[in-house]
Amino acid sequence: MKRAIYPGSFDPITFGHLDIIARSADLFDEVVVGVLDNSAKTALFSAQERVSMIDGLLSVYSNVSVRAFGGLLIDFAKQIDAHVVIRGLRAVTDFEYELQIAQTNRVEYPKLDTVFLTTSLNYSYLSSTIVREFASYGGDISHFVPEEIIPLIQEKYSR
Ligand code: PNS
């Protein structure tokens, strides 16, 4: 039984993240999407909002679930008995940071390996930051996120 964690901020989740989830669901027996609940970082959506938003998009998968986690990723991995972390790599600029985190996590918890999936080319430009920036100016975000969550994002900027 290979259980993997796909951790991230997902503020909000994008088509790029969903592409990684779909491919991970084929590669592993079980995938747990881990939503970082970081009170030190101001997020657009609360962790609970992000979890329920993602949960609503996962009904097509029988082996993918979503949970919030706080603190260190290695502790969450131990808690749910996962030995693989999945991360998407969009470009070489992602690599240095991701390598450092993966190596640090492995020093601290040698049983934990990180698997990098290269983002599909059509989403290689995409990030949650870009989505927030576009949405904040009332831009069209339908190329970036599923239509179900567009009103939730727009609502955050309409206040
Ligand atoms: O979507 P993001 O913001 O790039 O995801 C980053 C995330 C959540 C994977 C990373 O920040 C993380 O694992 N945070 C939890 C705290 C932790 O374990 N940090 C490792 C420090 S070396």
PDB file of C-alpha atoms and ligand atoms in Angstrom:
ATOM      1  CA  MET A   1       0.000   0.000   0.000  1.00  0.00           C
ATOM      2  CA  LYS A   2       1.753   3.163  -1.201  1.00  0.00           C
ATOM      3  CA  ARG A   3       0.316   6.268   0.430  1.00  0.00           C
ATOM      4  CA  ALA A   4       1.626   9.607  -0.817  1.00  0.00           C
ATOM      5  CA  ILE A   5       1.117  13.172   0.372  1.00  0.00           C
ATOM      6  CA  TYR A   6       0.673  16.031  -2.042  1.00  0.00           C
ATOM      7  CA  PRO A   7       1.280  19.052   0.206  1.00  0.00           C
ATOM      8  CA  GLY A   8       0.834  22.706  -0.584  1.00  0.00           C
ATOM      9  CA  SER A   9      -0.832  25.981   0.208  1.00  0.00           C
ATOM     10  CA  PHE A  10      -3.478  25.601  -2.544  1.00  0.00           C
ATOM     11  CA  ASP A  11      -4.596  29.194  -2.053  1.00  0.00           C
ATOM     12  CA  PRO A  12      -6.477  28.555  -4.304  1.00  0.00           C
ATOM     13  CA  ILE A  13      -6.095  25.193  -6.046  1.00  0.00           C
ATOM     14  CA  THR A  14      -5.407  25.538  -9.804  1.00  0.00           C
ATOM     15  CA  PHE A  15      -5.619  23.338 -12.896  1.00  0.00           C
ATOM     16  CA  GLY A  16      -1.868  22.781 -12.449  1.00  0.00           C
ATOM     17  CA  HIS A  17      -2.423  21.249  -8.992  1.00  0.00           C
ATOM     18  CA  LEU A  18      -5.344  19.170 -10.287  1.00  0.00           C
ATOM     19  CA  ASP A  19      -3.178  17.815 -13.086  1.00  0.00           C
ATOM     20  CA  ILE A  20      -0.599  16.654 -10.509  1.00  0.00           C
ATOM     21  CA  ILE A  21      -3.379  15.093  -8.392  1.00  0.00           C
ATOM     22  CA  ALA A  22      -4.779  13.170 -11.386  1.00  0.00           C
ATOM     23  CA  ARG A  23      -1.373  11.785 -12.309  1.00  0.00           C
ATOM     24  CA  SER A  24      -0.491  10.957  -8.680  1.00  0.00           C
ATOM     25  CA  ALA A  25      -3.768   9.064  -8.272  1.00  0.00           C
ATOM     26  CA  ASP A  26      -2.582   6.752 -11.073  1.00  0.00           C
ATOM     27  CA  LEU A  27       0.881   6.305  -9.583  1.00  0.00           C
ATOM     28  CA  PHE A  28       0.010   5.612  -5.940  1.00  0.00           C
ATOM     29  CA  ASP A  29      -2.541   3.488  -4.090  1.00  0.00           C
ATOM     30  CA  GLU A  30      -3.647   6.449  -2.009  1.00  0.00           C
ATOM     31  CA  VAL A  31      -2.990  10.184  -2.220  1.00  0.00           C
ATOM     32  CA  VAL A  32      -3.634  12.599   0.630  1.00  0.00           C
ATOM     33  CA  VAL A  33      -3.722  16.248  -0.403  1.00  0.00           C
ATOM     34  CA  GLY A  34      -2.227  18.129   2.560  1.00  0.00           C
ATOM     35  CA  VAL A  35      -3.352  21.735   2.898  1.00  0.00           C
ATOM     36  CA  LEU A  36      -0.887  23.775   4.929  1.00  0.00           C
ATOM     37  CA  ASP A  37      -2.602  25.622   7.761  1.00  0.00           C
ATOM     38  CA  ASN A  38      -0.008  28.272   8.445  1.00  0.00           C
ATOM     39  CA  SER A  39      -1.279  30.916  10.820  1.00  0.00           C
ATOM     40  CA  ALA A  40       1.892  32.977  10.279  1.00  0.00           C
ATOM     41  CA  LYS A  41       1.099  33.417   6.589  1.00  0.00           C
ATOM     42  CA  THR A  42      -1.911  35.462   5.504  1.00  0.00           C
ATOM     43  CA  ALA A  43      -3.914  33.358   3.097  1.00  0.00           C
ATOM     44  CA  LEU A  44      -6.848  34.385   0.922  1.00  0.00           C
ATOM     45  CA  PHE A  45      -8.801  31.308   2.067  1.00  0.00           C
ATOM     46  CA  SER A  46      -8.770  29.709   5.511  1.00  0.00           C
ATOM     47  CA  ALA A  47      -7.424  26.160   5.645  1.00  0.00           C
ATOM     48  CA  GLN A  48     -10.951  24.872   6.183  1.00  0.00           C
ATOM     49  CA  GLU A  49     -12.218  26.773   3.141  1.00  0.00           C
ATOM     50  CA  ARG A  50      -9.383  25.363   1.029  1.00  0.00           C
ATOM     51  CA  VAL A  51     -10.056  21.823   2.265  1.00  0.00           C
ATOM     52  CA  SER A  52     -13.762  22.006   1.434  1.00  0.00           C
ATOM     53  CA  MET A  53     -13.051  23.622  -1.954  1.00  0.00           C
ATOM     54  CA  ILE A  54     -10.615  20.823  -2.846  1.00  0.00           C
ATOM     55  CA  ASP A  55     -12.876  18.126  -1.393  1.00  0.00           C
ATOM     56  CA  GLY A  56     -15.607  19.193  -3.795  1.00  0.00           C
ATOM     57  CA  LEU A  57     -13.271  18.564  -6.728  1.00  0.00           C
ATOM     58  CA  LEU A  58     -12.113  15.097  -5.648  1.00  0.00           C
ATOM     59  CA  SER A  59     -15.300  13.086  -6.097  1.00  0.00           C
ATOM     60  CA  VAL A  60     -13.933  11.632  -9.367  1.00  0.00           C
ATOM     61  CA  TYR A  61     -11.137   9.876  -7.450  1.00  0.00           C
ATOM     62  CA  SER A  62     -11.700   6.922  -5.155  1.00  0.00           C
ATOM     63  CA  ASN A  63      -8.138   7.039  -3.768  1.00  0.00           C
ATOM     64  CA  VAL A  64      -7.605  10.766  -3.120  1.00  0.00           C
ATOM     65  CA  SER A  65      -8.587  12.644   0.048  1.00  0.00           C
ATOM     66  CA  VAL A  66      -7.775  16.049   1.497  1.00  0.00           C
ATOM     67  CA  ARG A  67      -6.766  17.165   4.983  1.00  0.00           C
ATOM     68  CA  ALA A  68      -5.337  20.263   6.597  1.00  0.00           C
ATOM     69  CA  PHE A  69      -2.062  20.054   8.472  1.00  0.00           C
ATOM     70  CA  GLY A  70      -0.111  22.430  10.659  1.00  0.00           C
ATOM     71  CA  GLY A  71       3.545  22.314  11.617  1.00  0.00           C
ATOM     72  CA  LEU A  72       6.126  20.220   9.858  1.00  0.00           C
ATOM     73  CA  LEU A  73       5.381  18.112   6.814  1.00  0.00           C
ATOM     74  CA  ILE A  74       7.490  15.259   8.205  1.00  0.00           C
ATOM     75  CA  ASP A  75       5.268  15.102  11.293  1.00  0.00           C
ATOM     76  CA  PHE A  76       2.142  14.991   9.136  1.00  0.00           C
ATOM     77  CA  ALA A  77       3.764  12.224   7.056  1.00  0.00           C
ATOM     78  CA  LYS A  78       4.473  10.200  10.217  1.00  0.00           C
ATOM     79  CA  GLN A  79       0.955  10.811  11.493  1.00  0.00           C
ATOM     80  CA  ILE A  80      -0.712   9.430   8.374  1.00  0.00           C
ATOM     81  CA  ASP A  81       1.989   6.832   7.667  1.00  0.00           C
ATOM     82  CA  ALA A  82       2.998   8.208   4.275  1.00  0.00           C
ATOM     83  CA  HIS A  83       6.501   7.705   2.890  1.00  0.00           C
ATOM     84  CA  VAL A  84       6.254   9.684  -0.317  1.00  0.00           C
ATOM     85  CA  VAL A  85       5.838  13.408  -0.877  1.00  0.00           C
ATOM     86  CA  ILE A  86       4.731  14.582  -4.308  1.00  0.00           C
ATOM     87  CA  ARG A  87       5.712  17.973  -5.627  1.00  0.00           C
ATOM     88  CA  GLY A  88       5.186  19.515  -9.046  1.00  0.00           C
ATOM     89  CA  LEU A  89       8.086  21.183 -10.835  1.00  0.00           C
ATOM     90  CA  ARG A  90       7.112  23.903 -13.290  1.00  0.00           C
ATOM     91  CA  ALA A  91      10.522  25.197 -14.254  1.00  0.00           C
ATOM     92  CA  VAL A  92      14.154  25.113 -13.225  1.00  0.00           C
ATOM     93  CA  THR A  93      13.461  28.096 -10.955  1.00  0.00           C
ATOM     94  CA  ASP A  94      11.372  25.803  -8.704  1.00  0.00           C
ATOM     95  CA  PHE A  95      14.128  23.262  -8.462  1.00  0.00           C
ATOM     96  CA  GLU A  96      16.636  24.800  -6.047  1.00  0.00           C
ATOM     97  CA  TYR A  97      14.058  25.459  -3.313  1.00  0.00           C
ATOM     98  CA  GLU A  98      12.325  22.118  -3.799  1.00  0.00           C
ATOM     99  CA  LEU A  99      15.616  20.213  -3.675  1.00  0.00           C
ATOM    100  CA  GLN A 100      16.579  21.953  -0.426  1.00  0.00           C
ATOM    101  CA  ILE A 101      13.235  21.165   1.224  1.00  0.00           C
ATOM    102  CA  ALA A 102      13.252  17.559   0.007  1.00  0.00           C
ATOM    103  CA  GLN A 103      16.779  17.013   1.276  1.00  0.00           C
ATOM    104  CA  THR A 104      16.056  18.656   4.624  1.00  0.00           C
ATOM    105  CA  ASN A 105      12.946  16.540   5.080  1.00  0.00           C
ATOM    106  CA  ARG A 106      14.917  13.406   4.276  1.00  0.00           C
ATOM    107  CA  VAL A 107      17.697  14.270   6.749  1.00  0.00           C
ATOM    108  CA  GLU A 108      15.045  14.683   9.435  1.00  0.00           C
ATOM    109  CA  TYR A 109      12.975  11.685   8.358  1.00  0.00           C
ATOM    110  CA  PRO A 110      14.993   9.301   6.135  1.00  0.00           C
ATOM    111  CA  LYS A 111      11.960   7.142   5.367  1.00  0.00           C
ATOM    112  CA  LEU A 112      10.375  10.036   3.485  1.00  0.00           C
ATOM    113  CA  ASP A 113      11.166  10.398  -0.211  1.00  0.00           C
ATOM    114  CA  THR A 114      10.062  13.213  -2.483  1.00  0.00           C
ATOM    115  CA  VAL A 115       8.874  12.448  -5.996  1.00  0.00           C
ATOM    116  CA  PHE A 116       8.843  15.326  -8.476  1.00  0.00           C
ATOM    117  CA  LEU A 117       6.346  15.387 -11.308  1.00  0.00           C
ATOM    118  CA  THR A 118       6.963  17.803 -14.136  1.00  0.00           C
ATOM    119  CA  THR A 119       3.961  20.036 -14.601  1.00  0.00           C
ATOM    120  CA  SER A 120       2.116  19.616 -17.893  1.00  0.00           C
ATOM    121  CA  LEU A 121       3.355  22.206 -20.382  1.00  0.00           C
ATOM    122  CA  ASN A 122      -0.033  23.899 -20.658  1.00  0.00           C
ATOM    123  CA  TYR A 123       0.106  24.749 -16.933  1.00  0.00           C
ATOM    124  CA  SER A 124       3.804  25.512 -16.560  1.00  0.00           C
ATOM    125  CA  TYR A 125       3.156  29.266 -16.214  1.00  0.00           C
ATOM    126  CA  LEU A 126       0.392  28.849 -13.654  1.00  0.00           C
ATOM    127  CA  SER A 127       0.504  29.575  -9.920  1.00  0.00           C
ATOM    128  CA  SER A 128      -1.973  30.445  -7.156  1.00  0.00           C
ATOM    129  CA  THR A 129      -0.276  33.860  -6.969  1.00  0.00           C
ATOM    130  CA  ILE A 130      -1.124  34.525 -10.627  1.00  0.00           C
ATOM    131  CA  VAL A 131      -4.735  33.467 -10.002  1.00  0.00           C
ATOM    132  CA  ARG A 132      -5.051  35.810  -7.008  1.00  0.00           C
ATOM    133  CA  GLU A 133      -3.461  38.687  -8.927  1.00  0.00           C
ATOM    134  CA  PHE A 134      -5.804  38.250 -11.908  1.00  0.00           C
ATOM    135  CA  ALA A 135      -8.867  37.809  -9.726  1.00  0.00           C
ATOM    136  CA  SER A 136      -8.021  40.860  -7.638  1.00  0.00           C
ATOM    137  CA  TYR A 137      -8.349  43.030 -10.787  1.00  0.00           C
ATOM    138  CA  GLY A 138     -11.550  41.292 -11.869  1.00  0.00           C
ATOM    139  CA  GLY A 139      -9.756  39.357 -14.618  1.00  0.00           C
ATOM    140  CA  ASP A 140     -10.978  36.166 -16.274  1.00  0.00           C
ATOM    141  CA  ILE A 141      -9.602  33.196 -14.312  1.00  0.00           C
ATOM    142  CA  SER A 142     -11.502  30.467 -16.168  1.00  0.00           C
ATOM    143  CA  HIS A 143      -8.276  29.224 -17.805  1.00  0.00           C
ATOM    144  CA  PHE A 144      -6.668  28.772 -14.407  1.00  0.00           C
ATOM    145  CA  VAL A 145      -9.186  27.191 -12.001  1.00  0.00           C
ATOM    146  CA  PRO A 146     -12.313  24.973 -12.212  1.00  0.00           C
ATOM    147  CA  GLU A 147     -15.545  26.884 -12.745  1.00  0.00           C
ATOM    148  CA  GLU A 148     -17.011  25.625  -9.437  1.00  0.00           C
ATOM    149  CA  ILE A 149     -14.536  27.663  -7.426  1.00  0.00           C
ATOM    150  CA  ILE A 150     -14.526  30.859  -9.512  1.00  0.00           C
ATOM    151  CA  PRO A 151     -17.427  32.460  -7.557  1.00  0.00           C
ATOM    152  CA  LEU A 152     -15.690  31.650  -4.258  1.00  0.00           C
ATOM    153  CA  ILE A 153     -12.549  33.451  -5.406  1.00  0.00           C
ATOM    154  CA  GLN A 154     -14.462  36.389  -6.868  1.00  0.00           C
ATOM    155  CA  GLU A 155     -16.395  36.762  -3.643  1.00  0.00           C
ATOM    156  CA  LYS A 156     -13.165  37.278  -1.697  1.00  0.00           C
ATOM    157  CA  TYR A 157     -12.328  40.287  -3.862  1.00  0.00           C
ATOM    158  CA  SER A 158     -15.800  41.750  -4.039  1.00  0.00           C
ATOM    159  CA  ARG A 159     -15.734  42.836  -0.396  1.00  0.00           C
TER     160      ARG A 159
HETATM  161  O1  PNS B   1       2.248  25.358  -2.236  1.00  0.00           O
HETATM  162  P1  PNS B   1       3.497  25.706  -1.488  1.00  0.00           P
HETATM  163  O2  PNS B   1       3.286  26.945  -0.674  1.00  0.00           O
HETATM  164  O3  PNS B   1       4.686  25.789  -2.400  1.00  0.00           O
HETATM  165  O4  PNS B   1       3.758  24.492  -0.462  1.00  0.00           O
HETATM  166  C1  PNS B   1       4.848  24.537   0.422  1.00  0.00           C
HETATM  167  C2  PNS B   1       4.753  23.418   1.487  1.00  0.00           C
HETATM  168  C3  PNS B   1       3.417  23.470   2.183  1.00  0.00           C
HETATM  169  C4  PNS B   1       4.912  22.078   0.817  1.00  0.00           C
HETATM  170  C5  PNS B   1       5.931  23.631   2.486  1.00  0.00           C
HETATM  171  O5  PNS B   1       5.977  24.959   2.867  1.00  0.00           O
HETATM  172  C6  PNS B   1       5.791  22.764   3.740  1.00  0.00           C
HETATM  173  O6  PNS B   1       5.949  21.567   3.686  1.00  0.00           O
HETATM  174  N1  PNS B   1       5.495  23.424   4.875  1.00  0.00           N
HETATM  175  C7  PNS B   1       5.285  22.769   6.147  1.00  0.00           C
HETATM  176  C8  PNS B   1       6.414  23.122   7.098  1.00  0.00           C
HETATM  177  C9  PNS B   1       7.636  22.285   6.764  1.00  0.00           C
HETATM  178  O7  PNS B   1       7.651  21.095   6.949  1.00  0.00           O
HETATM  179  N2  PNS B   1       8.662  22.951   6.207  1.00  0.00           N
HETATM  180  C10 PNS B   1       9.875  22.308   5.770  1.00  0.00           C
HETATM  181  C11 PNS B   1      10.980  23.208   6.121  1.00  0.00           C
HETATM  182  S1  PNS B   1      12.489  22.653   5.620  1.00  0.00           S
END
